[in-house]
Coordinates of C-alpha atoms and ligand atoms in Angstrom, one line a residue:
M42 CA 0.2 -0.1 0.2
K43 CA 1.3 3.7 -1.0
Y44 CA 0.6 6.2 1.6
A45 CA -0.1 9.8 1.3
Q46 CA 2.9 12.2 2.2
R47 CA 0.6 14.2 4.5
L48 CA 1.0 11.4 6.8
G49 CA 4.6 12.6 7.5
R50 CA 3.3 15.9 8.6
I51 CA 1.3 14.7 11.6
T52 CA 2.5 13.2 14.9
T53 CA 1.8 11.7 18.1
A54 CA 2.1 13.6 21.4
A55 CA 4.6 12.1 23.5
S56 CA 2.2 11.7 26.5
F57 CA 0.7 8.8 25.0
D58 CA 4.2 7.1 24.2
M59 CA 5.2 7.8 27.7
L60 CA 2.0 6.5 29.3
A61 CA 2.3 3.2 27.2
R62 CA 5.8 2.9 28.2
G63 CA 5.1 3.3 31.9
K64 CA 2.2 0.9 31.7
A65 CA 4.3 -1.7 29.9
L66 CA 6.8 -1.6 32.7
E67 CA 3.9 -2.0 35.1
A68 CA 2.4 -5.1 33.3
Q69 CA 6.2 -6.6 34.3
G70 CA 5.5 -6.0 37.8
R71 CA 7.4 -2.5 38.2
S72 CA 5.9 0.0 40.6
I73 CA 5.4 3.0 38.4
I74 CA 4.1 6.7 39.7
H75 CA 2.3 8.1 36.8
L76 CA 2.6 11.9 36.4
G77 CA 2.6 11.9 32.8
I78 CA -0.7 12.0 31.2
G79 CA -2.9 15.2 31.7
E80 CA -6.4 14.1 32.8
P81 CA -8.0 14.2 36.2
D82 CA -8.0 11.1 38.5
F83 CA -11.3 11.8 39.5
D84 CA -14.7 9.9 38.5
T85 CA -17.1 11.9 36.5
P86 CA -19.6 13.2 38.6
A87 CA -22.3 10.6 39.6
F88 CA -25.1 12.9 38.5
V89 CA -23.5 13.2 34.9
R90 CA -23.5 9.2 34.3
E91 CA -26.8 8.8 35.5
A92 CA -27.8 11.4 32.9
A93 CA -26.0 9.6 30.2
K94 CA -27.8 6.2 31.6
A95 CA -31.2 8.1 31.2
A96 CA -30.4 9.2 27.9
L97 CA -29.8 5.9 26.6
D98 CA -33.2 4.6 27.9
Q99 CA -34.7 7.8 26.4
G100 CA -33.3 6.6 23.0
F101 CA -30.7 9.2 22.4
T102 CA -28.8 6.4 20.4
H103 CA -29.2 7.8 16.9
Y104 CA -27.6 10.4 14.9
G105 CA -28.2 14.0 15.9
P106 CA -27.4 17.4 14.2
A107 CA -23.9 17.6 12.8
P108 CA -22.9 21.0 15.1
G109 CA -24.8 19.5 18.3
L110 CA -28.3 19.0 19.9
P111 CA -30.0 22.3 19.8
E112 CA -30.5 22.5 23.6
F113 CA -27.2 21.5 24.5
R114 CA -25.9 24.3 22.2
R115 CA -28.2 26.8 23.8
T116 CA -26.8 25.5 27.6
I117 CA -23.5 25.8 26.4
A118 CA -23.8 29.5 24.9
E119 CA -25.8 30.5 28.3
T120 CA -23.0 28.9 30.3
W121 CA -20.2 30.2 28.3
R122 CA -22.0 34.0 28.4
A123 CA -22.4 33.6 32.3
R124 CA -19.0 32.2 33.2
R125 CA -16.5 33.7 30.8
G126 CA -18.5 36.7 29.3
I127 CA -17.9 35.5 25.8
P128 CA -21.1 37.0 23.6
C129 CA -22.1 34.1 22.1
E130 CA -25.4 32.3 21.2
A131 CA -26.5 28.7 20.2
K132 CA -25.7 29.4 16.4
H133 CA -21.9 30.0 17.6
V134 CA -21.5 26.8 19.2
V135 CA -20.3 23.5 17.6
V136 CA -20.2 20.5 19.5
C137 CA -17.2 17.9 18.8
P138 CA -15.9 14.7 20.3
G139 CA -13.6 16.6 22.3
A140 CA -11.6 19.6 22.1
K141 CA -8.9 18.2 19.6
P142 CA -11.5 17.9 17.0
V143 CA -12.4 21.7 17.2
L144 CA -8.7 22.4 16.8
F145 CA -8.2 20.4 14.2
F146 CA -11.0 21.6 12.1
A147 CA -10.0 25.3 13.4
M148 CA -6.5 24.7 11.5
L149 CA -8.1 23.1 8.5
S150 CA -10.6 26.2 8.3
L151 CA -8.3 29.1 8.8
L152 CA -5.1 28.0 7.2
E153 CA -4.6 28.2 3.6
A154 CA -1.2 26.3 2.3
G155 CA 1.9 28.3 3.4
D156 CA 0.3 30.5 5.6
E157 CA 1.8 31.3 8.8
I158 CA 0.3 30.1 12.4
I159 CA 2.5 31.9 15.4
I160 CA 2.5 29.2 18.3
P161 CA 4.2 30.3 21.6
S162 CA 6.6 27.6 22.7
P163 CA 6.5 25.5 24.8
A164 CA 3.0 24.5 23.8
F165 CA 0.7 21.4 23.6
P166 CA 2.2 19.5 20.8
N167 CA -1.0 18.9 18.8
Y168 CA -1.3 22.7 17.6
G169 CA 1.9 22.3 15.6
S170 CA 1.1 19.0 14.1
M171 CA -2.6 20.0 13.1
A172 CA -1.3 23.2 11.5
Q173 CA 1.3 21.3 9.6
F174 CA -1.2 18.5 8.5
A175 CA -3.2 21.8 7.5
E176 CA -0.6 22.8 5.2
G177 CA 0.1 25.7 7.5
R178 CA 3.8 27.0 8.4
V179 CA 4.4 27.0 12.1
V180 CA 6.3 30.0 13.6
T181 CA 7.2 29.9 17.4
T182 CA 7.3 32.6 19.7
P183 CA 8.9 32.3 23.2
L184 CA 7.4 32.4 26.4
L185 CA 9.2 33.8 29.2
P186 CA 10.2 31.6 32.4
G187 CA 11.6 34.6 34.2
R188 CA 7.9 36.3 33.9
G189 CA 5.9 33.6 34.8
F190 CA 5.9 32.0 31.2
D191 CA 4.1 35.0 30.1
L192 CA 4.0 35.4 26.4
D193 CA 6.8 37.8 25.1
V194 CA 4.8 40.4 23.2
D195 CA 8.1 42.2 21.6
A196 CA 9.0 39.1 20.3
L197 CA 5.3 37.9 18.9
R198 CA 5.3 41.5 17.1
T199 CA 8.5 40.5 15.1
R200 CA 6.8 37.2 14.0
I201 CA 4.0 38.8 12.1
N202 CA 4.3 39.6 8.5
P203 CA 1.7 39.4 5.7
R204 CA 1.6 35.8 5.5
T205 CA 0.4 35.7 9.3
R206 CA -3.0 34.3 9.6
A207 CA -3.4 33.3 13.2
I208 CA -2.2 33.0 16.6
V209 CA -2.6 30.2 19.2
L210 CA -3.2 31.3 22.8
N211 CA -3.6 28.8 25.7
S212 CA -4.5 29.9 29.0
P213 CA -4.3 28.4 31.5
H214 CA -1.4 26.8 29.7
N215 CA -0.1 23.3 29.1
P216 CA 2.5 22.5 30.0
T217 CA 3.5 25.4 32.2
G218 CA 0.3 26.0 34.3
A219 CA 0.7 29.7 33.3
V220 CA -2.2 32.0 32.8
L221 CA -1.9 34.8 30.8
P222 CA -2.1 38.3 32.3
E223 CA -4.9 40.6 31.1
A224 CA -2.4 43.3 29.9
T225 CA -0.7 40.6 27.7
L226 CA -4.4 39.8 26.2
H227 CA -4.7 43.2 25.3
A228 CA -1.5 43.7 24.0
V229 CA -2.4 40.5 21.9
R230 CA -5.6 42.3 20.9
E231 CA -3.9 45.4 19.5
L232 CA -1.6 43.2 17.0
V233 CA -4.8 41.1 16.0
L234 CA -6.7 44.3 15.0
Q235 CA -3.5 45.9 13.7
H236 CA -2.7 42.9 11.2
D237 CA -6.2 41.4 10.9
L238 CA -5.5 38.1 12.4
S239 CA -7.4 35.5 13.7
V240 CA -6.9 33.9 17.1
I241 CA -7.5 30.2 18.2
A242 CA -7.9 30.4 22.3
D243 CA -7.5 27.0 23.8
D244 CA -9.3 27.7 27.4
I245 CA -9.5 23.6 28.3
Y246 CA -8.2 24.6 31.6
A247 CA -9.9 27.6 32.4
D248 CA -11.9 26.3 35.1
M249 CA -8.6 25.3 37.0
V250 CA -7.2 28.5 38.3
Y251 CA -5.8 28.9 41.7
E252 CA -4.7 32.8 42.0
G253 CA -5.5 35.9 40.2
G254 CA -8.2 36.2 38.2
Y255 CA -9.0 34.6 34.5
T256 CA -10.1 36.3 31.2
S257 CA -11.4 34.6 28.3
F258 CA -9.5 36.1 25.1
A259 CA -12.9 36.3 23.3
S260 CA -14.5 38.1 26.1
L261 CA -12.6 41.0 25.1
P262 CA -14.2 44.0 22.9
D263 CA -14.7 42.8 19.3
M264 CA -12.4 39.8 19.9
F265 CA -15.6 37.2 19.6
E266 CA -15.4 38.1 15.7
R267 CA -12.0 37.1 15.2
T268 CA -11.5 34.1 17.9
V269 CA -12.3 30.5 17.8
T270 CA -12.6 29.5 21.6
V271 CA -11.7 25.8 22.3
D272 CA -13.2 24.3 25.2
G273 CA -15.0 21.0 26.8
F274 CA -15.8 18.7 29.1
S275 CA -12.4 16.4 29.4
K276 CA -10.8 18.5 32.6
T277 CA -13.6 20.3 34.4
Y278 CA -15.7 17.5 34.6
A279 CA -13.4 14.8 34.5
M280 CA -14.7 13.4 31.1
T281 CA -11.6 12.6 29.1
G282 CA -13.0 9.2 27.7
W283 CA -16.4 10.3 26.8
R284 CA -14.9 12.6 24.2
L285 CA -17.0 16.0 24.4
G286 CA -15.8 19.5 23.6
F287 CA -16.8 22.4 21.5
G288 CA -15.8 25.4 19.6
L289 CA -17.3 29.0 20.0
M290 CA -16.9 31.0 16.8
T291 CA -18.7 33.4 14.3
E292 CA -21.9 32.1 12.6
P293 CA -20.1 31.4 9.1
L294 CA -17.6 29.4 10.6
A295 CA -19.8 27.5 12.7
K296 CA -21.5 26.5 9.4
H297 CA -18.1 25.3 7.9
M298 CA -17.5 23.5 11.0
A299 CA -20.6 21.7 10.8
T300 CA -20.0 20.2 7.6
L301 CA -16.4 19.3 8.6
M302 CA -18.4 17.1 11.5
N303 CA -20.8 15.7 8.9
N304 CA -18.0 14.4 6.7
S305 CA -15.9 13.1 9.5
N306 CA -18.1 12.3 12.6
S307 CA -21.6 12.6 11.5
C308 CA -22.1 14.1 14.8
T309 CA -21.0 13.8 18.4
A310 CA -22.4 10.7 20.3
T311 CA -26.0 12.2 21.3
F312 CA -26.2 10.5 24.8
V313 CA -23.0 12.1 25.4
Q314 CA -24.3 15.7 24.6
K315 CA -27.2 14.8 27.1
A316 CA -24.8 14.0 29.8
G317 CA -22.9 17.2 29.1
D318 CA -25.9 19.4 29.3
A319 CA -26.6 17.4 32.6
A320 CA -23.2 18.6 33.7
L321 CA -23.6 22.3 33.0
K322 CA -27.2 22.5 34.6
G323 CA -26.3 20.4 37.5
P324 CA -24.6 21.3 41.2
Q325 CA -20.9 22.2 40.6
A326 CA -19.9 21.0 44.1
E327 CA -17.6 18.1 42.6
V328 CA -15.9 20.3 40.3
I329 CA -15.4 22.9 42.8
A330 CA -13.9 20.1 45.4
M331 CA -11.6 18.8 42.6
V332 CA -10.0 22.1 41.8
E333 CA -9.4 22.3 45.8
E334 CA -7.8 19.0 45.6
F335 CA -5.6 20.3 42.9
R336 CA -4.7 23.3 44.8
A337 CA -3.5 21.4 47.7
R338 CA -1.6 19.1 45.5
R339 CA -0.2 22.2 43.5
K340 CA 1.2 23.1 46.7
L341 CA 2.6 19.8 47.6
V342 CA 4.3 19.3 44.3
V343 CA 5.8 22.8 43.9
D344 CA 7.2 23.1 47.3
G345 CA 8.4 19.4 46.9
L346 CA 10.1 20.1 43.5
N347 CA 11.8 23.2 44.9
A348 CA 13.1 21.6 48.2
I349 CA 15.4 19.1 45.7
P350 CA 18.7 20.9 44.9
G351 CA 18.8 21.6 41.3
V352 CA 15.2 21.6 40.7
S353 CA 13.5 25.0 40.3
C354 CA 9.7 25.3 39.8
F355 CA 7.4 28.3 38.9
N356 CA 4.3 28.0 41.4
P357 CA 1.6 27.9 38.4
P358 CA -1.6 29.7 38.7
G359 CA -3.6 27.0 36.6
A360 CA -4.3 23.9 34.9
F361 CA -3.1 20.7 36.8
Y362 CA 0.7 21.0 35.7
A363 CA 4.1 21.9 37.2
F364 CA 7.0 22.6 34.6
P365 CA 10.3 22.5 36.8
R366 CA 13.7 23.5 35.6
V367 CA 15.8 20.7 36.5
D368 CA 19.5 20.9 36.1
A369 CA 21.2 17.7 34.8
P370 CA 24.1 18.6 32.8
G371 CA 25.0 16.3 30.2
L372 CA 21.2 15.1 30.2
T373 CA 18.7 16.4 27.9
S374 CA 15.5 16.7 29.3
A375 CA 14.3 13.7 27.0
Q376 CA 17.4 11.5 28.7
L377 CA 16.1 12.6 32.0
A378 CA 12.8 11.6 31.4
D379 CA 13.9 8.3 30.0
R380 CA 15.8 7.6 33.1
L381 CA 13.6 8.6 35.7
L382 CA 10.8 6.2 34.0
D383 CA 13.6 3.3 33.8
E384 CA 15.7 3.7 36.9
A385 CA 13.3 5.5 39.3
G386 CA 9.8 4.4 38.2
V387 CA 8.4 7.7 37.6
V388 CA 6.7 9.0 34.4
T389 CA 7.2 12.6 33.6
L390 CA 7.3 14.3 30.3
P391 CA 10.3 15.9 28.7
G392 CA 9.9 19.5 28.3
T393 CA 11.2 19.3 24.6
G394 CA 8.0 17.2 24.0
F395 CA 6.7 20.6 24.1
G396 CA 9.1 22.2 21.7
D397 CA 12.4 23.5 21.6
G398 CA 11.5 26.0 24.3
G399 CA 11.1 23.1 26.8
E400 CA 14.9 22.0 26.9
G401 CA 15.8 21.8 30.6
Y402 CA 12.6 21.4 31.9
L403 CA 10.3 18.4 32.8
R404 CA 6.4 18.5 32.8
L405 CA 4.7 16.7 35.8
S406 CA 0.9 16.4 35.8
Y407 CA -0.4 16.6 39.8
A408 CA -3.6 14.5 38.5
N409 CA -2.5 11.9 41.0
T410 CA -3.3 11.1 44.8
Q411 CA -1.0 13.2 47.3
E412 CA 0.4 10.0 48.8
N413 CA 1.4 9.1 45.1
L414 CA 2.7 12.5 44.2
R415 CA 4.9 12.2 47.7
E416 CA 6.3 9.0 46.3
G417 CA 6.8 10.3 43.1
L418 CA 8.8 13.4 44.6
R419 CA 10.9 11.2 46.9
R420 CA 11.9 9.0 44.0
I421 CA 13.0 12.0 41.9
A422 CA 14.8 13.6 44.5
A423 CA 16.8 10.1 45.5
F424 CA 17.4 9.7 41.5
L425 CA 18.8 13.2 40.9
A426 CA 20.9 12.7 44.4
G427 CA 22.3 9.6 42.8
L428 CA 23.7 11.0 39.5
P429 CA 27.2 11.8 39.1
A430 CA 28.3 15.1 40.1
A431 CA 29.1 16.1 36.7
Q432 CA 25.4 15.6 36.0
R433 CA 24.1 17.3 39.0
A434 CA 24.0 21.3 39.5
Ligands
PLP189 C1 -3.9 22.4 25.7 C2 -5.1 21.4 25.3 N1 -6.1 21.4 24.3 C3 -6.8 20.2 24.2 C4 -6.8 19.3 24.9 C5 -7.2 18.3 24.3 O1 -8.8 18.0 25.0 P1 -9.8 16.6 24.7 O2 -9.5 15.6 25.3 O3 -11.1 17.5 25.3 O4 -9.7 16.5 23.1 C6 -5.9 19.0 25.7 C7 -5.6 17.5 26.5 O5 -4.7 17.2 27.1 C8 -4.8 20.1 26.3 O6 -4.0 20.0 27.1

């Protein structure tokens, strides 16, 4: 069989490879602490699961409209107007099986071959992969570790040229946990207006903010018309396996995205949409409790990392990731993550799994029990202490 060349332009995220390697070692009887994969270790709230079961019994087992069930689109629009101040209505909502398809369709819809898209580095790796698959040209721009991984707006400005079509914003940020300050969002807004750009704003971690405020880019004046907001249920409602996300966008783009849905998935599973509708309308107590637990774990992990010689970790205001800088001279972050897995039994992700801007860093997901987090930290400290002096700070 002969394969299309475009397959060479798409890649799989390192997190799934590391998870598989960790699971394989576990299957051999090794004790492995998983700090790799980015999914809540909580169960989907019981009332959401019940809503899915009831929907199955009520016959929500058929095709539905490509952009989503009308009532669910309405619920999402009302909730996002209230929660994030985004001026959206049901016609602006497209429901997809996860946030990833929204990102993928946004890239396919915005980029002509050779168009440039600016992606801050480090970044969620799928952005670049999807943009390349869509024949876009990826231009990276740095985040500033010394300023809480804020976007370097001056550097961003220099990346813009007549081929620039879009900018990706992700706040709270994977892998750093940074939340973009409001002043930065306003500076990006100025550039967007000046150069007639579009923004893909990935807000998937927006309900996990532990300090400071949160502003959605699409809530800024005149930005809704220029932004595809990407969000979903995977993180906030611990629903990664259900595959439920959505995009908020202009009405014409929503129609195009519905056509892409029609051609690829037909629709998002209707009983899953009913569960999502219940999640938004029901009590939010479990979400709040989960976020409070993440807040406690964040402190445990960040304090624990900063207590290890040669490790320094920024206190991330959002998401559930820590992104420590680890001084292990002679080892790349990929080699360090490999050895932590093989020799210490801890799954972490190399910073370079998120682009060149991640060299020298590891990403740790604290979506694990406090007991496991303590054990993971103990193993990392012991491993680093055992490195030859030349490989320690
Ligand atoms: C920044 C970011 N965007 C999107 C996604 C994908 O979300 P979903 O599982 O809903 O497709 C993830 C998942 O890890 C993520 O970290």
